[in-house]
Coordinates of N, CA, C and O and ligand atoms in Angstrom, one line a residue:
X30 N 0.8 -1.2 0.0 CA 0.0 0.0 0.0 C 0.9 1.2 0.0 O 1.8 1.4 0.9
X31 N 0.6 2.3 -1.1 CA 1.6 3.4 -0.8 C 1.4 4.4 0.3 O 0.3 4.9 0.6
X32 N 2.6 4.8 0.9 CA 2.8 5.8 1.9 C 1.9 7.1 1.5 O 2.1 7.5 0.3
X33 N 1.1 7.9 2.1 CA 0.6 8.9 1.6 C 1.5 10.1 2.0 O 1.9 10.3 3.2
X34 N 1.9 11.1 0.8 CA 2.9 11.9 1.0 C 2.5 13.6 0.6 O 1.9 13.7 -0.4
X35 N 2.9 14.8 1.4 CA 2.3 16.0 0.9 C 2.2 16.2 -0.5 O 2.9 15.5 -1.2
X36 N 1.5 17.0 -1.1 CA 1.2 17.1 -2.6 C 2.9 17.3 -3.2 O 3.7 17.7 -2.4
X37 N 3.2 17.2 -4.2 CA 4.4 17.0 -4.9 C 4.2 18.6 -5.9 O 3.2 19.1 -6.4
X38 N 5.2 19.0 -5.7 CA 5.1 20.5 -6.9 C 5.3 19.6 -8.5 O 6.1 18.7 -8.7
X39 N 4.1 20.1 -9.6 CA 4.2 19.5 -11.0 C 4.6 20.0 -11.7 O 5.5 20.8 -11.3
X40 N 4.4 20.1 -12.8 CA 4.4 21.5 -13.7 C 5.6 21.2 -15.0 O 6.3 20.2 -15.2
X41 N 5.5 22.1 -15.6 CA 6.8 21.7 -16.6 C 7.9 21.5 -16.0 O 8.2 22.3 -15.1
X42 N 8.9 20.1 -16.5 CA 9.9 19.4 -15.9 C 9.6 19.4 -14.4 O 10.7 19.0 -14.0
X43 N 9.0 19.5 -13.7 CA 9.0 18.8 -12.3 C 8.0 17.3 -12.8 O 8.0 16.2 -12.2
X44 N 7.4 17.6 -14.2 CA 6.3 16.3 -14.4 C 7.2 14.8 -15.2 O 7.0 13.6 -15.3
X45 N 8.0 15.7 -15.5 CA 9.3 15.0 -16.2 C 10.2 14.2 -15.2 O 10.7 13.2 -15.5
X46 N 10.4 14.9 -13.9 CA 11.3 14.4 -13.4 C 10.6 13.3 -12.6 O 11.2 12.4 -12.2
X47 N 9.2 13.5 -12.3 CA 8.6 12.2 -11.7 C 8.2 11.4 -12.3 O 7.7 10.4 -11.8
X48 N 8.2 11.6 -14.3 CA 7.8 10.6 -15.0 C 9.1 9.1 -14.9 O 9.0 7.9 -14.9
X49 N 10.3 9.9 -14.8 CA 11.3 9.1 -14.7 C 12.0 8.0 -13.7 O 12.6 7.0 -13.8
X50 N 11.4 8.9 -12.3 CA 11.2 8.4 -11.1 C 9.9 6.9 -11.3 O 10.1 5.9 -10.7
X51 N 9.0 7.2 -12.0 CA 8.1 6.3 -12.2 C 8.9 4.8 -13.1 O 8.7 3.6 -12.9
X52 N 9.7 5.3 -13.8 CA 10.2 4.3 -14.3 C 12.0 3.7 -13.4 O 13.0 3.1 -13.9
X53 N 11.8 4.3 -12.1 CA 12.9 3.5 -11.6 C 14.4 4.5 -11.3 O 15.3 4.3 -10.5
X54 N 14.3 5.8 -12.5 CA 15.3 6.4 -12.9 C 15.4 7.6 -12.3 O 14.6 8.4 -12.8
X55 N 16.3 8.2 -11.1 CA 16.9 9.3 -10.7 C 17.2 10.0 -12.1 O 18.0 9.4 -12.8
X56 N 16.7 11.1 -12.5 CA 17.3 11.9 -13.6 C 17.6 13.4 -13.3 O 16.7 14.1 -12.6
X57 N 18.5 13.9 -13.6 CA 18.6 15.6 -13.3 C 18.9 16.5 -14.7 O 19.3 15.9 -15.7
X58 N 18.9 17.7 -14.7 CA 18.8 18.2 -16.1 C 20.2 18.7 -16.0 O 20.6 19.5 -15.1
X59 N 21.0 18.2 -17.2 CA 21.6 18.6 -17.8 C 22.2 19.3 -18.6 O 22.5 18.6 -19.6
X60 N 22.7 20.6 -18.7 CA 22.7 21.4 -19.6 C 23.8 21.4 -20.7 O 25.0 21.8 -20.5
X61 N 23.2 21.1 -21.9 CA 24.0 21.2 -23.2 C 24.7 22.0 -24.0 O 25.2 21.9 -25.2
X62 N 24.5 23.3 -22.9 CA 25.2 24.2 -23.8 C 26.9 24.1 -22.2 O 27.9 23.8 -22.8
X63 N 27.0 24.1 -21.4 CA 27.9 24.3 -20.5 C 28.2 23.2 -19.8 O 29.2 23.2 -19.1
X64 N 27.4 22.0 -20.0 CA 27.6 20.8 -18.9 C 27.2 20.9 -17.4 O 27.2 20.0 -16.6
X65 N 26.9 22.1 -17.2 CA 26.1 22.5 -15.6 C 25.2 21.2 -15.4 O 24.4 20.9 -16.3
X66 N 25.2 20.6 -14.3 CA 24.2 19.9 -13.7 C 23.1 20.6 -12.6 O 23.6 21.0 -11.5
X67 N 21.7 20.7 -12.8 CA 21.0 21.4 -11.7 C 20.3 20.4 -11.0 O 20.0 19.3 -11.4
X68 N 20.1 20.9 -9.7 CA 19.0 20.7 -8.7 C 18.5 21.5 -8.2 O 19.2 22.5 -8.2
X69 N 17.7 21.5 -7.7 CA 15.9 21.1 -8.0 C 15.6 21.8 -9.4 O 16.1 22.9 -9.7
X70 N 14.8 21.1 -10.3 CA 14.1 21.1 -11.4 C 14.0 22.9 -11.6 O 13.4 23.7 -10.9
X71 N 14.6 23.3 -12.6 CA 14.8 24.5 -13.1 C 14.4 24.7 -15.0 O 14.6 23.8 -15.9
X72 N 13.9 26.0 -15.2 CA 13.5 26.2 -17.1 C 15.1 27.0 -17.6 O 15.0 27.2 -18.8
X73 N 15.9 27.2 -17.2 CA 16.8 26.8 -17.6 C 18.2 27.1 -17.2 O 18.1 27.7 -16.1
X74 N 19.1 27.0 -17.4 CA 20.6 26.5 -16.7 C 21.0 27.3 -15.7 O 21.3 28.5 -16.0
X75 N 21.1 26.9 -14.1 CA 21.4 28.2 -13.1 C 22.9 28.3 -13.5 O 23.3 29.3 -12.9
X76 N 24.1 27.6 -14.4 CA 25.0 28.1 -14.3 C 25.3 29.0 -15.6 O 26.2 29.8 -15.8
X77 N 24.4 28.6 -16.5 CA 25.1 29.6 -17.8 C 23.6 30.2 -18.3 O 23.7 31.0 -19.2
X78 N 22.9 30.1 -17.9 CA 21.3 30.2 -18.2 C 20.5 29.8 -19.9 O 19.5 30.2 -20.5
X79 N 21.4 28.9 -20.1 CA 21.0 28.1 -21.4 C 19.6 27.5 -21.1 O 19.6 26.7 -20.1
X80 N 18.7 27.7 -21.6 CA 17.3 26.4 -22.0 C 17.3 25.2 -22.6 O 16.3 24.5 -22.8
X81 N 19.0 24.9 -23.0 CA 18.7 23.5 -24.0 C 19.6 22.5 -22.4 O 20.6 22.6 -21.8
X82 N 18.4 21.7 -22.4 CA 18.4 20.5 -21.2 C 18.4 19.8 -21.3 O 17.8 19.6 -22.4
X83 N 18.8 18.3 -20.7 CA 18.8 17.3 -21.3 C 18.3 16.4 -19.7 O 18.6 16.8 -18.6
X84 N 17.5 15.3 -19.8 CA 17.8 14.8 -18.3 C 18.6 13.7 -18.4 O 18.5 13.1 -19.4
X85 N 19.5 13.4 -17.4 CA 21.0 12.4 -17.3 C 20.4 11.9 -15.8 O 20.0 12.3 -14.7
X86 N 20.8 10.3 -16.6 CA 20.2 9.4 -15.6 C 22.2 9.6 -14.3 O 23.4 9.8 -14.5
X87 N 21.2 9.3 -12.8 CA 22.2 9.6 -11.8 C 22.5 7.9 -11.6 O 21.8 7.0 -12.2
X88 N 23.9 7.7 -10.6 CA 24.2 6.5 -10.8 C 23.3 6.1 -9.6 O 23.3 4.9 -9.3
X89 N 22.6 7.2 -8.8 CA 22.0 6.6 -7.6 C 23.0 6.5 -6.2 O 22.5 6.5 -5.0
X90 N 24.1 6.5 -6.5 CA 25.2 6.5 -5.0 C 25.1 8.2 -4.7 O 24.8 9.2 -5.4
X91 N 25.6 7.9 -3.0 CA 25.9 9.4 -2.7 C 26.6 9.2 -1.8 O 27.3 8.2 -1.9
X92 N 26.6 9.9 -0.7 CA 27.1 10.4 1.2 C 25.9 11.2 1.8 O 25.1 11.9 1.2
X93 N 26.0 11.0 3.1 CA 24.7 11.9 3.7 C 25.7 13.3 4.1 O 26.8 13.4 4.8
X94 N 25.2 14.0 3.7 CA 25.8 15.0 4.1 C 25.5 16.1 5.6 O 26.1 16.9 6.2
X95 N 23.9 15.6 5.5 CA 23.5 16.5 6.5 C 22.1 15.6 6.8 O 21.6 14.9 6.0
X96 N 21.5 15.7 8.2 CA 20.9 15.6 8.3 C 19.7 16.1 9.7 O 20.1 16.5 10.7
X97 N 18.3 15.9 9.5 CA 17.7 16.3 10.5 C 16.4 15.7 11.2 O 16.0 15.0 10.2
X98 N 15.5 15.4 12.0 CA 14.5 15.1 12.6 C 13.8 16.2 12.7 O 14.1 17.2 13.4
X99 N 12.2 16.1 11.8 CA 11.4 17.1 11.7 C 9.9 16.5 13.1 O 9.2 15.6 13.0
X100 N 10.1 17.2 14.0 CA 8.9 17.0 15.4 C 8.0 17.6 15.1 O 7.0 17.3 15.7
X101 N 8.0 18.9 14.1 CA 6.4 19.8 13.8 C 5.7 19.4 13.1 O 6.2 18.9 12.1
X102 N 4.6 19.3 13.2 CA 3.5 18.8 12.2 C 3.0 19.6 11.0 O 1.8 20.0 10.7
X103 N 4.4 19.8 10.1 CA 3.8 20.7 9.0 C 2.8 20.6 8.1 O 1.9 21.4 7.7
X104 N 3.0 19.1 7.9 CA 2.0 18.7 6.9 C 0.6 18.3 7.5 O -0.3 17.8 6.7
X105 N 0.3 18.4 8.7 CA -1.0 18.3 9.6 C -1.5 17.0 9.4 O -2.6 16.8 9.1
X106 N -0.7 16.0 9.7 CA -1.0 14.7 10.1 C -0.4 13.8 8.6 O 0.1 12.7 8.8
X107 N -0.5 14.3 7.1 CA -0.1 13.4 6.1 C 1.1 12.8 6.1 O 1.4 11.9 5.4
X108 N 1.9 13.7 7.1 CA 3.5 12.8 7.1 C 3.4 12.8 8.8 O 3.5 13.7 9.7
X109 N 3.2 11.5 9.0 CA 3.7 10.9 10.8 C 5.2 12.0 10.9 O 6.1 12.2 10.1
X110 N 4.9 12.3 12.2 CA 5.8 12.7 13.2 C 6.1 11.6 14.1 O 5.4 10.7 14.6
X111 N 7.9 12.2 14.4 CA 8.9 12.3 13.8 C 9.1 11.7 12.4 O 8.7 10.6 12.1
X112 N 9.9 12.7 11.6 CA 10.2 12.0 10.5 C 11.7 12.5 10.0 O 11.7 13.6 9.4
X113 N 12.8 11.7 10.0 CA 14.4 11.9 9.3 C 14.1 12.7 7.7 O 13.2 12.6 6.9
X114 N 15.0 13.3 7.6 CA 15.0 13.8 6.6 C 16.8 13.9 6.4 O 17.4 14.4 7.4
X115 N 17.4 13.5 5.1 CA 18.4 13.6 4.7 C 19.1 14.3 3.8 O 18.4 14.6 2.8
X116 N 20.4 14.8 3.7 CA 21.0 15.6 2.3 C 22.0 14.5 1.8 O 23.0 14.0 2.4
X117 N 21.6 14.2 0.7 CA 22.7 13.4 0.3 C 23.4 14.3 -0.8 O 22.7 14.9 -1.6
X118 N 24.8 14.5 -1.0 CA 25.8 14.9 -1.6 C 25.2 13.7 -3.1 O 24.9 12.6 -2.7
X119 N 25.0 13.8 -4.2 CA 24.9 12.9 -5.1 C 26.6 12.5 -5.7 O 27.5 13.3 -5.5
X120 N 26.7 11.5 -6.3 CA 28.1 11.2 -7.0 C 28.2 12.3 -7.6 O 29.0 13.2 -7.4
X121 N 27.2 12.2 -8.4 CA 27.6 13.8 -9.7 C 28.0 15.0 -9.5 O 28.7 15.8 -10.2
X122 N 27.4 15.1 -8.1 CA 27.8 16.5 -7.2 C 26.1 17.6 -6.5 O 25.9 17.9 -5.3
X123 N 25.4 17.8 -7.3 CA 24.3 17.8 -7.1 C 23.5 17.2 -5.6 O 23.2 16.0 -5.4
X124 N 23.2 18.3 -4.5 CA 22.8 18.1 -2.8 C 21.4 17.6 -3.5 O 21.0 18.2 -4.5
X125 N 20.6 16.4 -2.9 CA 19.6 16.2 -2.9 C 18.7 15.9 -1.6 O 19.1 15.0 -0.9
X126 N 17.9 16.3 -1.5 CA 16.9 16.0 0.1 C 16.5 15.2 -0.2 O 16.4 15.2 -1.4
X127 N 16.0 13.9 0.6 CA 15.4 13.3 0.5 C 15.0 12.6 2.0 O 15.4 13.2 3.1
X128 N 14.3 11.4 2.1 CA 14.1 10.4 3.4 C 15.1 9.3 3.4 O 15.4 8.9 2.3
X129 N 15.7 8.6 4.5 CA 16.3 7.4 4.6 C 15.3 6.2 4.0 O 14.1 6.3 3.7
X130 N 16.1 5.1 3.9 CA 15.0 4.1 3.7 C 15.7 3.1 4.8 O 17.0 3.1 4.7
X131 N 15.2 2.4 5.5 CA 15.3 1.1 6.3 C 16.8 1.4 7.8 O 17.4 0.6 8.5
X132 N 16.7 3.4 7.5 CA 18.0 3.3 9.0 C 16.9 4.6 9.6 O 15.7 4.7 9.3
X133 N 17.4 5.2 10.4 CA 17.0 6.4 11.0 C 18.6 7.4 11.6 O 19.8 7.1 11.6
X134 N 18.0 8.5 12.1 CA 19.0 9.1 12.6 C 20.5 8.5 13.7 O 21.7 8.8 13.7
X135 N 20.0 7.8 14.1 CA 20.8 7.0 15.0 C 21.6 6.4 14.2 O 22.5 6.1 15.0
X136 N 21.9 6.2 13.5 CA 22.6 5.0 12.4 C 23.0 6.3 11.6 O 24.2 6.1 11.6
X137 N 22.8 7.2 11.1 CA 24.0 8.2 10.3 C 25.2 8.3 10.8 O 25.5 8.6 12.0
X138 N 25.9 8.2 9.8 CA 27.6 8.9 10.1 C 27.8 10.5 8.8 O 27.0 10.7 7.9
X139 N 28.6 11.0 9.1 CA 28.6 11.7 8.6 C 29.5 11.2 7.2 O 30.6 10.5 7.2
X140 N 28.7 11.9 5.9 CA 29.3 10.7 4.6 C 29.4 9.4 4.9 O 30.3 8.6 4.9
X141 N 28.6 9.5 5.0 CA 28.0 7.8 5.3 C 27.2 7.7 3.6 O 26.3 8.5 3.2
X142 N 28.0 6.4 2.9 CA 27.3 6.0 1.5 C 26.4 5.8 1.5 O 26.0 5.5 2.6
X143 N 25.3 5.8 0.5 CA 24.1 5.5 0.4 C 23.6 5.1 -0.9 O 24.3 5.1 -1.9
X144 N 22.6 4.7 -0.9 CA 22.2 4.4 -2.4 C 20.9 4.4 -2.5 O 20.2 4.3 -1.5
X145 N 20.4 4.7 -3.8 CA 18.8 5.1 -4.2 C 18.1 3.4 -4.5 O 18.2 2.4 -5.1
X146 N 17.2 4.2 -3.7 CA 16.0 3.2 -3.3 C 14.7 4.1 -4.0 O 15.0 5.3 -4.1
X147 N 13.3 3.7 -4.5 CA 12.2 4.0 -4.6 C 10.8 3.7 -3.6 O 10.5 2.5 -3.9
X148 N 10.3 3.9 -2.9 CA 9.1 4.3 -2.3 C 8.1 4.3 -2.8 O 8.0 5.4 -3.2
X149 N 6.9 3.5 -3.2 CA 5.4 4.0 -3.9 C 4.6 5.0 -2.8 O 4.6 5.0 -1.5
X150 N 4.1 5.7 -3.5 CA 3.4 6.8 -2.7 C 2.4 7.3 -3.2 O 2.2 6.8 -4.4
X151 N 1.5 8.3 -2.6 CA 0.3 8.9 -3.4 C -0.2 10.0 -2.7 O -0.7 10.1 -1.6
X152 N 0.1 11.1 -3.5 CA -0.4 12.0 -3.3 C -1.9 12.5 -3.4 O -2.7 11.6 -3.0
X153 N -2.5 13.7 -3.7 CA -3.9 14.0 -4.3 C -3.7 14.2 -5.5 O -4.5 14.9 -6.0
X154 N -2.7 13.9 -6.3 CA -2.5 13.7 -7.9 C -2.9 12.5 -8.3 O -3.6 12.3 -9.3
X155 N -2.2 11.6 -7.5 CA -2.0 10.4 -7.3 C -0.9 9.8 -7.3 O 0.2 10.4 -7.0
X156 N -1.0 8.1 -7.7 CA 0.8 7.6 -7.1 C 1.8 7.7 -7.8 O 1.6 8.1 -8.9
X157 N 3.1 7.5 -7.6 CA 4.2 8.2 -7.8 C 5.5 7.0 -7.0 O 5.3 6.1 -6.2
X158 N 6.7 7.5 -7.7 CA 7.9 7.1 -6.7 C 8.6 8.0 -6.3 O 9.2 8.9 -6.9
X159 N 8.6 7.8 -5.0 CA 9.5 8.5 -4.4 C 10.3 8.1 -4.6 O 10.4 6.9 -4.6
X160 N 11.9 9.2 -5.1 CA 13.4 8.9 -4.5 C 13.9 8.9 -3.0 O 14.1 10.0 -2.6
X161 N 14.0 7.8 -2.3 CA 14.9 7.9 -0.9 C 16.2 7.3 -1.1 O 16.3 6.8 -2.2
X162 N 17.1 7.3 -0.3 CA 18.4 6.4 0.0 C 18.2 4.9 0.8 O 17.1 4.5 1.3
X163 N 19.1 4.4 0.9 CA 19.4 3.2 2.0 C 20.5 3.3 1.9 O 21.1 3.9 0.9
X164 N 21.0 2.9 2.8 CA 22.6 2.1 3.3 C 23.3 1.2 2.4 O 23.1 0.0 2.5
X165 N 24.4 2.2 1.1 CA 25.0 1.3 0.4 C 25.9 0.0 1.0 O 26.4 -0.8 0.3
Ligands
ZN30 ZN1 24.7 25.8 -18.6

């Protein structure tokens, strides 16, 4: 049964990047005029501001780089409190947030490896994969 998770932002290339997540694939956009890699989903290049993009599948490894335990109830009951939330450093270079999968706070080291795992989930759009990490 999927986890129910706050609504997901859509829109051009955010719908792209969860189309790819749907098929298994971490992708981030790539830009073809400078080689800039972005995160979070951008219309066009934060380093050279080119619009020609490409999405480049990630290898999925990272390091946790940072991490924290959210106790407020932002999302007003749709995400259980306490909930870990992570930065993983990607290989490529690119910080990505995301959730642990199968550790919690206790078990982080700092750059501590990790690897991409998928989540089924469902928003009020409907279902989706989430990207999280696990313990490479
Ligand atoms: Zn660029």
């Amino acid at each position: 049964m999927p986890q129910t998770r706050p609504d997901r932002k859509l829109g051009p290339g955010h719908d792209e990047f969860w189309a790819w997540c749907s098929k298994g694939e971490l992708r981030l956009q790539r830009c073809k005029s400078c080689g800039g890699l972005s995160w979070p989903v951008i219309d066009a290049c934060e380093h050279c501001g080119s619009t020609e993009l490409e999405w480049e599948q990630m290898s999925g490894l990272g390091k946790v780089v940072s991490w924290c335990t959210f106790e407020h109830d932002y999302y007003r009951g749709v995400l259980p409190i306490p909930y870990d939330t992570i930065m993983v450093e990607l290989a490529e270079g690119p910080i990505f947030i995301s959730n642990p999968s199968g550790f919690g706070r206790e078990d982080i080291t700092f750059e501590m490896p990790v690897k991409l795992a998928f989540v089924d989930c469902v928003d009020s759009a409907g279902q989706f994969s989430l990207p999280v990490f696990a313990k490479a």
